[in-house]
Coordinates of C-alpha atoms and ligand atoms in Angstrom, one line a residue:
X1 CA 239.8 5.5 243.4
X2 CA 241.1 9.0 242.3
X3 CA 244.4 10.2 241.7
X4 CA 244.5 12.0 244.5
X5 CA 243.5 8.8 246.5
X6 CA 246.3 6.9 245.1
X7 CA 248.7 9.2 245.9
X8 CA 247.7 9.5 249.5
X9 CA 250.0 6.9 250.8
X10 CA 248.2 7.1 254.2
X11 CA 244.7 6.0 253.0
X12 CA 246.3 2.1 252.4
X13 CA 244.9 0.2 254.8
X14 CA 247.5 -2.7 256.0
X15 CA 246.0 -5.9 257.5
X16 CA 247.1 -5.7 261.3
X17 CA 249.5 -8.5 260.9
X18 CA 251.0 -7.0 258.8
X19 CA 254.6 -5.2 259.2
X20 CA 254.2 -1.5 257.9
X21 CA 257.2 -1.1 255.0
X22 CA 255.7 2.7 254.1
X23 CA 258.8 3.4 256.4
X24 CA 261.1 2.3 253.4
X25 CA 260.1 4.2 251.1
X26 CA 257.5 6.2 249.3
X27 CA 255.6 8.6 246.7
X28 CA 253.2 6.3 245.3
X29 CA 252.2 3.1 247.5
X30 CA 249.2 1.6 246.3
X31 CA 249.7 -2.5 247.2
X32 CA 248.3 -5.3 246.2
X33 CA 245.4 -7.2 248.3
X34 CA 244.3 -10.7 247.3
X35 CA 241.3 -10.1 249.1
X36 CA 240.3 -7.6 246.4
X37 CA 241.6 -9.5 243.6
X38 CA 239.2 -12.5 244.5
X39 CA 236.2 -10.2 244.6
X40 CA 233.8 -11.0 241.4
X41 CA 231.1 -8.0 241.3
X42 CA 228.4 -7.4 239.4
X43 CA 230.3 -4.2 237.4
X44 CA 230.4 -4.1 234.2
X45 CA 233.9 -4.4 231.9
X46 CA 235.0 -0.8 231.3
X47 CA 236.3 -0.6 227.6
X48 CA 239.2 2.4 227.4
X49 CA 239.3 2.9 223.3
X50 CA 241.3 6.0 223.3
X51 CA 244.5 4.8 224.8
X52 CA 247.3 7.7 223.9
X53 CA 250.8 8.5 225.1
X54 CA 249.8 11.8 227.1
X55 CA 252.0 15.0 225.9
X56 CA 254.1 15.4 229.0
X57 CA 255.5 11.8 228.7
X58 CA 256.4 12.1 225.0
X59 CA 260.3 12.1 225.0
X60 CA 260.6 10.5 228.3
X61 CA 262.8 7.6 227.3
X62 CA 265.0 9.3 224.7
X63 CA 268.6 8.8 224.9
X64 CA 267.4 6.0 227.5
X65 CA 267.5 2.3 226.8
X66 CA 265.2 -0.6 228.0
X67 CA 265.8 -4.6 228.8
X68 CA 262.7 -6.9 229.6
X69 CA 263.1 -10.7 231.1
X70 CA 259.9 -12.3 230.7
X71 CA 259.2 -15.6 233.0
X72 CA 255.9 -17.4 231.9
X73 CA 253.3 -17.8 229.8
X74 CA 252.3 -16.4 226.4
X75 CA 250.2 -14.1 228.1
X76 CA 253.1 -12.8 229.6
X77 CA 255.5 -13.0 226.6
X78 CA 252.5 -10.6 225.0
X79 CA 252.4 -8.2 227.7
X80 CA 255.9 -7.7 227.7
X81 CA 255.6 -6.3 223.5
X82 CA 252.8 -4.0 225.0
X83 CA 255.5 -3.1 227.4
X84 CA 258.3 -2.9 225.0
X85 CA 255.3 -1.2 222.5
X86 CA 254.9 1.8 225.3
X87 CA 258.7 2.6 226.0
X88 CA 259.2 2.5 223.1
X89 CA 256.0 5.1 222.0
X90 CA 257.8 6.7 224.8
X91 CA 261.3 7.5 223.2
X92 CA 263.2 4.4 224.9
X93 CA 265.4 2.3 223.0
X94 CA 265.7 -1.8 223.3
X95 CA 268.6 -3.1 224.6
X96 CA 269.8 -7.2 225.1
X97 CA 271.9 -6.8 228.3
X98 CA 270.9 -5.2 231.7
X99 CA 274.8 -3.7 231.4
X100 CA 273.6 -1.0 229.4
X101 CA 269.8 -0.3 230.2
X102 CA 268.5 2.3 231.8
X103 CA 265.2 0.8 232.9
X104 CA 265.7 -3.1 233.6
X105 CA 261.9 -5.0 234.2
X106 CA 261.3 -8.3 235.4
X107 CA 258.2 -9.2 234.1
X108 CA 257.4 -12.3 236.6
X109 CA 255.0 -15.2 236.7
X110 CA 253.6 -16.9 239.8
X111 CA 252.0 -19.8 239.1
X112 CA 254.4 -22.1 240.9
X113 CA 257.2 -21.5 243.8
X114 CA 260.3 -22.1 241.9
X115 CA 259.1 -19.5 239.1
X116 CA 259.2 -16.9 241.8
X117 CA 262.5 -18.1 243.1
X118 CA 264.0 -17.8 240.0
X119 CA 262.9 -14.2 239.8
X120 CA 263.8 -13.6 243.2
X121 CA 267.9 -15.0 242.2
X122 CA 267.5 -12.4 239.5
X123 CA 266.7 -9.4 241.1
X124 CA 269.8 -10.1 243.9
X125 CA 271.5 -10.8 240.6
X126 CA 271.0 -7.3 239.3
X127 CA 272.4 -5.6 242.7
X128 CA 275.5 -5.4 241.2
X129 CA 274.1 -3.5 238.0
X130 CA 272.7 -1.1 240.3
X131 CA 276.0 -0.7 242.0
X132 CA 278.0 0.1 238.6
X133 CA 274.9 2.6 237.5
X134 CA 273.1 3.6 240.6
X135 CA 270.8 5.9 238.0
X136 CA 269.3 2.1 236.6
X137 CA 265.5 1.9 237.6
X138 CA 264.9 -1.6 238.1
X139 CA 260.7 -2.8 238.1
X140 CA 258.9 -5.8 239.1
X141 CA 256.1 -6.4 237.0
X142 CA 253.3 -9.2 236.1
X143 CA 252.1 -11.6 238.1
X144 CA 254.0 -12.0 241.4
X145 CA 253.5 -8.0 241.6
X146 CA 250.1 -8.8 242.3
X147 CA 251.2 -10.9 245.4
X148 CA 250.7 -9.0 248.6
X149 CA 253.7 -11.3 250.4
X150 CA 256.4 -10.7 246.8
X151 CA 255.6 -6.8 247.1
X152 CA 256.4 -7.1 251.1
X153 CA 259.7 -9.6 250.6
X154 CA 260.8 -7.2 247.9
X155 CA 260.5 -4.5 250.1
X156 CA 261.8 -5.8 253.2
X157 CA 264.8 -7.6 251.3
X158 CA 265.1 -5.7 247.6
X159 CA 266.4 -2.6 248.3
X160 CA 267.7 -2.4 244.8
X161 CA 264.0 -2.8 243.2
X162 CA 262.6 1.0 242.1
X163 CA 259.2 0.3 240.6
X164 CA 256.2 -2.0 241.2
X165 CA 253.7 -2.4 239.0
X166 CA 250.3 -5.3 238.1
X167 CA 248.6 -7.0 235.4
X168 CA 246.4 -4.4 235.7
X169 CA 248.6 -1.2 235.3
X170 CA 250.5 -1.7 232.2
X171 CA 248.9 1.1 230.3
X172 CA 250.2 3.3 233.4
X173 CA 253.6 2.8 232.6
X174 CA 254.4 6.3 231.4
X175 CA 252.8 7.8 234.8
X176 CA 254.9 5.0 236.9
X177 CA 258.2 6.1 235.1
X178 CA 257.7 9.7 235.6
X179 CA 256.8 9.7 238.8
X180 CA 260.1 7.7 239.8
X181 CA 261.8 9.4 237.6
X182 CA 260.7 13.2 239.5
X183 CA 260.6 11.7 243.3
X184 CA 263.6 9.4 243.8
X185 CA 261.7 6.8 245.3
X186 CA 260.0 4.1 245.1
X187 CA 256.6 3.8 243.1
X188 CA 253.8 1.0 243.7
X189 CA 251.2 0.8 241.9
X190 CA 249.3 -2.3 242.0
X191 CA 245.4 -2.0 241.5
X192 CA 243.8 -5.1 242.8
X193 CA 240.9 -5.0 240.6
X194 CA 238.6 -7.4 238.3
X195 CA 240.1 -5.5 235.1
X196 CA 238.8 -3.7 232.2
X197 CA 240.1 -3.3 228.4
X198 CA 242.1 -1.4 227.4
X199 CA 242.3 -1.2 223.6
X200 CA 245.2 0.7 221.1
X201 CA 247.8 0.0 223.1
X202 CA 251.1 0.2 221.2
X203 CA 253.5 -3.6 220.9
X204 CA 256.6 -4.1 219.2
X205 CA 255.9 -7.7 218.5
X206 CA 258.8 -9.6 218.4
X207 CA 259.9 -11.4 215.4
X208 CA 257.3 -10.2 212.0
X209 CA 256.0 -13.8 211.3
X210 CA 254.0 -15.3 214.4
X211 CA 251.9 -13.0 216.3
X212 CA 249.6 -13.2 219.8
X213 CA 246.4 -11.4 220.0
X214 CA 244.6 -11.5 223.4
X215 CA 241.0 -12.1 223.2
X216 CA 239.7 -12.3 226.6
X217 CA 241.5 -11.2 229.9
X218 CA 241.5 -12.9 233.5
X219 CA 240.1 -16.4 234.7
X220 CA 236.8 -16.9 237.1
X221 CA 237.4 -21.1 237.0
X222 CA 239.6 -20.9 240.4
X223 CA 240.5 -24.0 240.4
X224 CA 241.7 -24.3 243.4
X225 CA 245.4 -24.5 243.5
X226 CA 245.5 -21.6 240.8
X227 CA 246.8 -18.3 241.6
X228 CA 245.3 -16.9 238.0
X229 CA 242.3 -15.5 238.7
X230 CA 243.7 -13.9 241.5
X231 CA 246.9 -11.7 239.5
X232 CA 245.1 -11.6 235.9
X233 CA 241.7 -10.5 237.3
X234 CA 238.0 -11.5 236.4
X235 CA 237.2 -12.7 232.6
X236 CA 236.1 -10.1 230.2
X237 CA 236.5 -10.5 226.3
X238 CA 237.6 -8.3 223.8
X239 CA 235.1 -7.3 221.3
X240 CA 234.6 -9.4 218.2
X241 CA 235.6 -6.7 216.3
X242 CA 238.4 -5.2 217.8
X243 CA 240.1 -8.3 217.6
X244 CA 239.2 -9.3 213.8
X245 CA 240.5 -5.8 213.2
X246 CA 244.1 -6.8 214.4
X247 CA 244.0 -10.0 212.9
X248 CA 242.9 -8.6 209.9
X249 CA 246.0 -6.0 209.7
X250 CA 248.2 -8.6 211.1
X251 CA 247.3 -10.6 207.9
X252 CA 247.9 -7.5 206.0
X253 CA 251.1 -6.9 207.3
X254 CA 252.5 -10.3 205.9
X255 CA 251.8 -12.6 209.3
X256 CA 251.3 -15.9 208.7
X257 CA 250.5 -17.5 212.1
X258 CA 248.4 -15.9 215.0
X259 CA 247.5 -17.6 218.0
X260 CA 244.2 -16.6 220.3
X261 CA 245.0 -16.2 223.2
X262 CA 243.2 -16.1 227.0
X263 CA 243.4 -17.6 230.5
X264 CA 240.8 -19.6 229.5
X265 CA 239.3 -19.4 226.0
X266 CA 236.5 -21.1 226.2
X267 CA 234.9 -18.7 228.4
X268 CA 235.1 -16.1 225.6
X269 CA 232.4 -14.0 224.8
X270 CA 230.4 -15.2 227.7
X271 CA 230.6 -11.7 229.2
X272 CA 229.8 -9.9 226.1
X273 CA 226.3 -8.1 226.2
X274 CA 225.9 -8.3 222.7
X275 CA 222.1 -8.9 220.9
X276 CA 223.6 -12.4 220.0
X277 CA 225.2 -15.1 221.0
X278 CA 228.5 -15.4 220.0
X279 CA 231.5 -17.7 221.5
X280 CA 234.6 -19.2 221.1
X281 CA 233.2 -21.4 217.7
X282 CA 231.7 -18.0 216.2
X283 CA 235.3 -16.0 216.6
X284 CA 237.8 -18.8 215.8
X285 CA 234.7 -19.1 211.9
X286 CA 235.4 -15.3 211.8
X287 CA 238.8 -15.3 211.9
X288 CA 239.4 -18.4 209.5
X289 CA 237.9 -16.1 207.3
X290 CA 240.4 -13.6 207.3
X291 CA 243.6 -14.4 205.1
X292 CA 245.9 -15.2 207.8
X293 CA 247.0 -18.7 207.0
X294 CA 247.5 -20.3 210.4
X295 CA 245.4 -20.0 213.3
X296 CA 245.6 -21.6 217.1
X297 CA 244.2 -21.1 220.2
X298 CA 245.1 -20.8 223.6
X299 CA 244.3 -21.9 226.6
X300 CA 241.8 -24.4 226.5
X301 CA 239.2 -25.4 229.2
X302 CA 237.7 -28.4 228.6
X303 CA 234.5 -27.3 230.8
X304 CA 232.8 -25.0 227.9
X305 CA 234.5 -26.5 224.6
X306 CA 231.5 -26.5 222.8
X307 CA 230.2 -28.4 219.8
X308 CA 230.3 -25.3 218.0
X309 CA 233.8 -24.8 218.2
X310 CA 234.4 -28.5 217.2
X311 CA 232.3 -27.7 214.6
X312 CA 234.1 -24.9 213.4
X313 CA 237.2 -26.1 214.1
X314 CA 237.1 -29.5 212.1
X315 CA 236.3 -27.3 208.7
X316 CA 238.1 -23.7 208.7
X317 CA 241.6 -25.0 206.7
X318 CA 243.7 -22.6 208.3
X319 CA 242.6 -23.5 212.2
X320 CA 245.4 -25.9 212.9
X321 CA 244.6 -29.4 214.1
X322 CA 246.0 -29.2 217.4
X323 CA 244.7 -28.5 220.7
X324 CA 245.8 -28.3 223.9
X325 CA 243.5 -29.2 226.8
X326 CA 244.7 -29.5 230.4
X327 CA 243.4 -32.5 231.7
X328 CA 245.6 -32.0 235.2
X329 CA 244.4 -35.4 236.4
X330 CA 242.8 -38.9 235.9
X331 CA 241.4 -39.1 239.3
X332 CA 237.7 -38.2 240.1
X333 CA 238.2 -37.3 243.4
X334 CA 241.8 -35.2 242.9
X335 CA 239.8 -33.3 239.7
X336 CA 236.8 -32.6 242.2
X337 CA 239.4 -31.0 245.0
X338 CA 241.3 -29.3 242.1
X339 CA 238.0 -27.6 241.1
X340 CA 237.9 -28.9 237.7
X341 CA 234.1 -29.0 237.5
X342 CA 234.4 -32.0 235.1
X343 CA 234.9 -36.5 235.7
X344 CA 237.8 -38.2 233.8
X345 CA 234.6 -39.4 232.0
X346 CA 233.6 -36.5 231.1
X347 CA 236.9 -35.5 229.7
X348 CA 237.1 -38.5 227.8
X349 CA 233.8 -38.4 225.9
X350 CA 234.8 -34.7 225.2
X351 CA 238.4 -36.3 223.3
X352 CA 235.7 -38.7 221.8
X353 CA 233.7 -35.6 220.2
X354 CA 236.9 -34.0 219.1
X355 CA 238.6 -37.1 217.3
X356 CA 234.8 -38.0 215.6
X357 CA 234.7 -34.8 213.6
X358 CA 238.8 -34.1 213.9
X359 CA 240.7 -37.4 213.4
X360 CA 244.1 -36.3 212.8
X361 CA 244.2 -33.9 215.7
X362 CA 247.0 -33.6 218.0
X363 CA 246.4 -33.5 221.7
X364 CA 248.6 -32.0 224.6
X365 CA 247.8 -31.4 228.1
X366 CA 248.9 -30.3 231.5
X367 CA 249.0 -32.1 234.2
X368 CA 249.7 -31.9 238.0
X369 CA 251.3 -34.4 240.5
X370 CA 251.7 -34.6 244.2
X371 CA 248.1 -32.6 244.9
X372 CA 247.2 -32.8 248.7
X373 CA 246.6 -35.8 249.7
X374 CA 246.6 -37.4 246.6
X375 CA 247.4 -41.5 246.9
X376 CA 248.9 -43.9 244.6
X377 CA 246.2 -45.3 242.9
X378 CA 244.7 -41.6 242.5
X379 CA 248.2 -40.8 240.4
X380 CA 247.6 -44.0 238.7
X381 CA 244.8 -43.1 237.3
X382 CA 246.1 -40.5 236.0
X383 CA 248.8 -43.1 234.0
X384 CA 246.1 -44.8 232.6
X385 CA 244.0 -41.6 231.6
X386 CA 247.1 -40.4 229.6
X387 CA 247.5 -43.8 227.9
X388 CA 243.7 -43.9 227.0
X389 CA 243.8 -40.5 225.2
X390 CA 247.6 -40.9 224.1
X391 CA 248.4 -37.4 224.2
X392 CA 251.5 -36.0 221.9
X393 CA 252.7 -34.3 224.6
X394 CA 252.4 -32.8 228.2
X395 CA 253.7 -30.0 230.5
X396 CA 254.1 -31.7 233.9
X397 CA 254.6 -30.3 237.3
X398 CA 254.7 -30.7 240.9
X399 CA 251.7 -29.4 242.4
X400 CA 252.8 -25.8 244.2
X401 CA 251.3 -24.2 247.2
X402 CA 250.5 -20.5 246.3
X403 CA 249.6 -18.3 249.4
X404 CA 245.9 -17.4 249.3
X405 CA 244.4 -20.0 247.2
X406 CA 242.0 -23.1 248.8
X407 CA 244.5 -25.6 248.4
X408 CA 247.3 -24.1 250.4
X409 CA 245.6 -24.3 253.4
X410 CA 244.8 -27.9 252.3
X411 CA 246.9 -30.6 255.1
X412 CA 248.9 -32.8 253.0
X413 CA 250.3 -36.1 253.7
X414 CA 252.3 -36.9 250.2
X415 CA 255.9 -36.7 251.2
X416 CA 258.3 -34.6 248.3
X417 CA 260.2 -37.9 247.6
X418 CA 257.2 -39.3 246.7
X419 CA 255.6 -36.0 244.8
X420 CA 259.2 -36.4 242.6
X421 CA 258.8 -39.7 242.1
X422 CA 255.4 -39.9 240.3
X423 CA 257.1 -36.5 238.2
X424 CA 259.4 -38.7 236.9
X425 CA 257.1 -41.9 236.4
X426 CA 254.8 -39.1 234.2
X427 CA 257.6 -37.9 232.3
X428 CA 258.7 -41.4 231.3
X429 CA 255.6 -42.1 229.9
X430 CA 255.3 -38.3 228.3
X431 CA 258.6 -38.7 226.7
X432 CA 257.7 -42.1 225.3
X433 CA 254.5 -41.3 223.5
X434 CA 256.1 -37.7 222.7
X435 CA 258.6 -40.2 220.8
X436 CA 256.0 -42.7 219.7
X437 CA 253.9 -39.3 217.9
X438 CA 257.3 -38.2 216.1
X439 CA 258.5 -41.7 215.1
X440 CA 255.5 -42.0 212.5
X441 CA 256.7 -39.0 210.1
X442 CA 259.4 -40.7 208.8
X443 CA 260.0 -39.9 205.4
X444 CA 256.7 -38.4 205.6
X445 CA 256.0 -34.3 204.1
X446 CA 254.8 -31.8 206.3
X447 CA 254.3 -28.1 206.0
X448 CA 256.5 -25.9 208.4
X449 CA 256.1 -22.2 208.8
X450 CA 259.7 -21.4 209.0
X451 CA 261.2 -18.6 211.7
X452 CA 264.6 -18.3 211.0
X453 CA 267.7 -20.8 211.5
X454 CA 267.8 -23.4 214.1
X455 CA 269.3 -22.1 217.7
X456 CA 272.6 -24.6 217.2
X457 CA 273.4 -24.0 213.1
X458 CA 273.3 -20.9 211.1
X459 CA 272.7 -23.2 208.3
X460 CA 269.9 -24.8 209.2
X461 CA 266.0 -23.6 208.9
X462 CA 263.4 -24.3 212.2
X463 CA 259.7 -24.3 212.1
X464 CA 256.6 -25.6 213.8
X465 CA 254.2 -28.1 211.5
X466 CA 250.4 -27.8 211.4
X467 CA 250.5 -30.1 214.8
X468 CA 252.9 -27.8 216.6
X469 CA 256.1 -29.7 216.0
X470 CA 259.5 -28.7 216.2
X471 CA 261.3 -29.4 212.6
X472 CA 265.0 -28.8 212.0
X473 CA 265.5 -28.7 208.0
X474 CA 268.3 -27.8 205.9
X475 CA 267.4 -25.7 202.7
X476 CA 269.4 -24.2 199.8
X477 CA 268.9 -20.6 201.0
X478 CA 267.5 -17.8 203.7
X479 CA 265.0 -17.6 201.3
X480 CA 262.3 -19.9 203.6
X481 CA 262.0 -17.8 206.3
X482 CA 258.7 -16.4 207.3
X483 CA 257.3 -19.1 204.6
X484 CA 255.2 -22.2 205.0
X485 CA 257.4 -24.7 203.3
X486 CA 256.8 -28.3 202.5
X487 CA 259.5 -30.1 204.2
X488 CA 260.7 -34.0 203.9
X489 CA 261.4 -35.4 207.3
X490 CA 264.7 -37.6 207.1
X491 CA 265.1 -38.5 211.1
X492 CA 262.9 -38.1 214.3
X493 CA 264.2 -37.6 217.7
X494 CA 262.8 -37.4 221.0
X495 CA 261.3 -33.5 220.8
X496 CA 262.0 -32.7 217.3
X497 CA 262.4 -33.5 213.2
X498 CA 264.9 -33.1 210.7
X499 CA 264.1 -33.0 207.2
X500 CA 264.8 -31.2 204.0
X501 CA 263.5 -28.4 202.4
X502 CA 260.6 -29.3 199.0
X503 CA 259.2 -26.1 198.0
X504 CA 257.6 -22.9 199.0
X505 CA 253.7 -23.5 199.6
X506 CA 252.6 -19.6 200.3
X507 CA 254.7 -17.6 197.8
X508 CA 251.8 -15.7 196.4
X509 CA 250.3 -14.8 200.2
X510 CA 253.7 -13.4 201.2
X511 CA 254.3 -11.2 198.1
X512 CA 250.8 -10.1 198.4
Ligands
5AD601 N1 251.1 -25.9 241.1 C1 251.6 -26.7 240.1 N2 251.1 -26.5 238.8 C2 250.2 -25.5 238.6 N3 249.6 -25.0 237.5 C3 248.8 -24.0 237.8 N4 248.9 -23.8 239.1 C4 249.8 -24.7 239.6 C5 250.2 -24.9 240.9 N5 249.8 -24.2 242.0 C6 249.8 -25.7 236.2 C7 248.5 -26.2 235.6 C8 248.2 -25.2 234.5 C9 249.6 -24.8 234.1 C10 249.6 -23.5 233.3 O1 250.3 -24.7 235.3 O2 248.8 -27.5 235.1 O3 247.5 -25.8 233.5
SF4_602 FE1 244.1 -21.4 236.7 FE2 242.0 -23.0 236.4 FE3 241.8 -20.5 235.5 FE4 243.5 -22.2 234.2 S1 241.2 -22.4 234.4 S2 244.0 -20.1 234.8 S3 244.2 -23.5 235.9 S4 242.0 -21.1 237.6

């Protein structure tokens, strides 16, 4: 589609039930379809390698500040620095309150009802922002802008919002802010498309000692109660290059942790048309190579988690020995209606590979509860699954209808009391091996990349260990931060460590 195209609000085509909002508003209107956004063609990826602030938007921000609320993933968190990256390019200034921005965006995630609700209380929240400064643009962006019945309800009931915007229309910021910055009104733009790259676009990363680097976009899995590969588009995977390239000056610039990140990593490089094979095991070698000195992935599917990368995995020193792998049952049956494409079996001879060549990994997963139909002995199953692998941790949630996805049309006969119960029968047994995995580092050392002081005490240091645990330590100065430290742990609790500083283990890569 042309500009011209996009900017001919008549040429949208509404599904006949449909209520017509054009009437509220508009210069641009380009909405979102889920029809589209399931499509998978046969297209190439596009790569864009000359992304640049064009002329006319230079200065566009200046004098002007900017607040961002991210809700969501990591994939999120990192669109929101690409976000923060091209205001800024664009003259903007960050701000930490909405009382004194000038553009306020909600950058929204919609993998579950009460993450849209909470977004939803938010924007009526800022009503009253836009009442003392009725000059405030306030956007909508991410994944619920993707959602054909969020951009309707935020029309129909959101007066207040001035900009939509996808997944897939972040590097058109600068045209979005102009053009409601010249017409008055409302601007949409939501392409409902499988995606390309785009590379060299600017971040301001937050915080100079962890960073994320995408290296593949989208999810094909639909699993079926996921509304993924419907907002973030098909998968396509940065180039090997491009990515080692920002690792490599990420390293340079004194980084110390990255983490790969993607929908679904283990698809990477599957869409690549290179003269070579080359997948998630032959990145994750390359960049163990760089110097950066801590490396993790995520997200992990456990459908293509090859022996390579197990391979590679349990010898590159600075890949860290955890992984997380959804499991999101222990039922055959509930993980064949979910889509999952593999048995509890399957899964479990996969944990089998893992802790043969890695026996000190960690494990996490993500499970769901309460899926259609799902009995008692199928939620039991997945009790015993959790026991058998013993997982340090899990992210656990009520399974969430999302509108256009199989499962929502699915009938269901588990009642909500029910669907909260097993939650809290999960969690009970989450919290007690999360306990159980913490209790055995008494008085044991680990090494902690420190990020700066704990969120309660000024005086005390906080860090994550190789295995992605939390540790509180106290240490004789500021001068840990940003360093890996060796750390004696005194006490555990339930989700963290305390412990006490030893020494510095990375001075020389730090000052280097
Ligand atoms: N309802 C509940 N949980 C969901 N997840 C994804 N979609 C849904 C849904 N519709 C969970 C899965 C996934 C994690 C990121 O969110 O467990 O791994
Ligand atoms: Fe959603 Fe499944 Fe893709 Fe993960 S792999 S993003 S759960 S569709």
């Amino acid at each position: 589609m042309n500009e011209e195209q996009r900017l001919d609000a008549s040429k949208v085509t509404q599904k006949k039930e449909e209520k017509d909002y054009s009437q509220y508003f508009q210069h641009v209107y380009q909405p979102p379809n889920l029809r589209d956004a399931r499509r998978r063609g046969k297209a190439e990826v596009e790569y864009h390698m000359d992304f640049e602030i064009d002329e006319r938007f230079k200065g566009l921000g200046k004098g002007r500040k900017f607040f961002i609320r991210t809700y969501g993933c990591q994939m999120n968190v990192h669109d929101t620095e690409v976000i923060a990256g091209i205001l800024t390019a664009l003259g903007y200034e960050h701000t930490d309150t909405t009382d004194d921005a000038d553009v306020i965006l909600l950058n929204t995630c919609a993998i579950r009802e009460n993450a849209e609700n909470k977004v939803f209380g938010e924007i009526g929240n800022l009503k009253h922002v836009k009442q003392n400064n009725p000059e405030v643009l306030i956007g909508v962006c991410g994944c619920m802008a993707q959602e054909e019945s969020v951009v309707n309800k935020i029309l129909k009931s959101y007066q207040n919002v001035d900009i939509i915007f996808g997944t897939h229309n972040i590097h058109r910021l600068p045209n979005i802010l102009d053009e409601a910055y010249m017409s008055k009104e409302k601007v949409i733009e939501v392409w409902s498309k499988e995606g390309d790259v785009i590379e060299n676009l600017p971040k301001v990363r937050e915080g100079g000692t962890k960073a994320w680097v995408n290296i593949m976009y989208g999810c094909d899995k639909f699993c079926t109660y996921c509304i993924v590969p419907f907002t973030r588009g098909k998968e396509r995977s940065r180039m090997p290059e491009d990515i080692l390239d920002e690792v490599r000056d990420l390293a340079a610039r004194g980084y110390q942790e990255i983490t790969l990140l993607g929908q679904n990593v283990n698809s990477y490089g599957k869409d690549l048309n290179l003269d070579y094979n080359y997948d998630l095991g032959d990145l994750m070698r390359d960049v163990s190579e760089t110097d950066i000195p801590r490396v993790r992935f995520t997200t992990s599917h456990p459908w293509d988690f090859t022996d390579n990368l197990i391979e590679v995995l349990a010898t590159g020193e600075n890949l860290m020995p955890h992984i997380h792998l959804p499991v999101q049952s222990g039922n055959n049956d509930v993980l064949k209606i979910m889509g999952r494409k593999y048995t509890r079996e399957e899964y479990l001879e996969l944990v089998g590979k893992i802790r043969d060549r890695m026996p000190e990994v960690a494990l996490t997963t993500d499970i769901i509860v309460g899926y259609p139909n799902e009995t008692e002995e199928q939620f039991q199953d997945t009790l015993t699954l959790y026991q058998e692998v013993g997982f340090e941790h899990a992210y656990t949630y009520i399974y969430s209808p999302r509108d256009g996805t199989p499962a929502a049309k699915m009938e269901d006969n588990v009642s909500d009391q029910d669907k909260k119960d097993r939650l809290q029968r999960l969690n009970r047994l989450v919290t007690h091996y999360t306990r159980d995995a913490l209790s055995k580092y008494q008085d044991e050392y680990v090494n902690v990349l420190c990020e700066g002081t704990s969120k309660k005490r000024d005086d005390v240091y906080a860090g994550y260990t190789d295995k992605s645990k939390l540790v509180n330590f106290t240490a004789p100065d500021d001068g840990v931060i940003g360093k890996i430290v060796k750390v004696k742990i005194t006490e555990t609790k339930n989700y963290s460590l305390m412990g006490e500083f030893v020494e510095v283990l990375n001075e020389e890569k730090v000052e280097a």
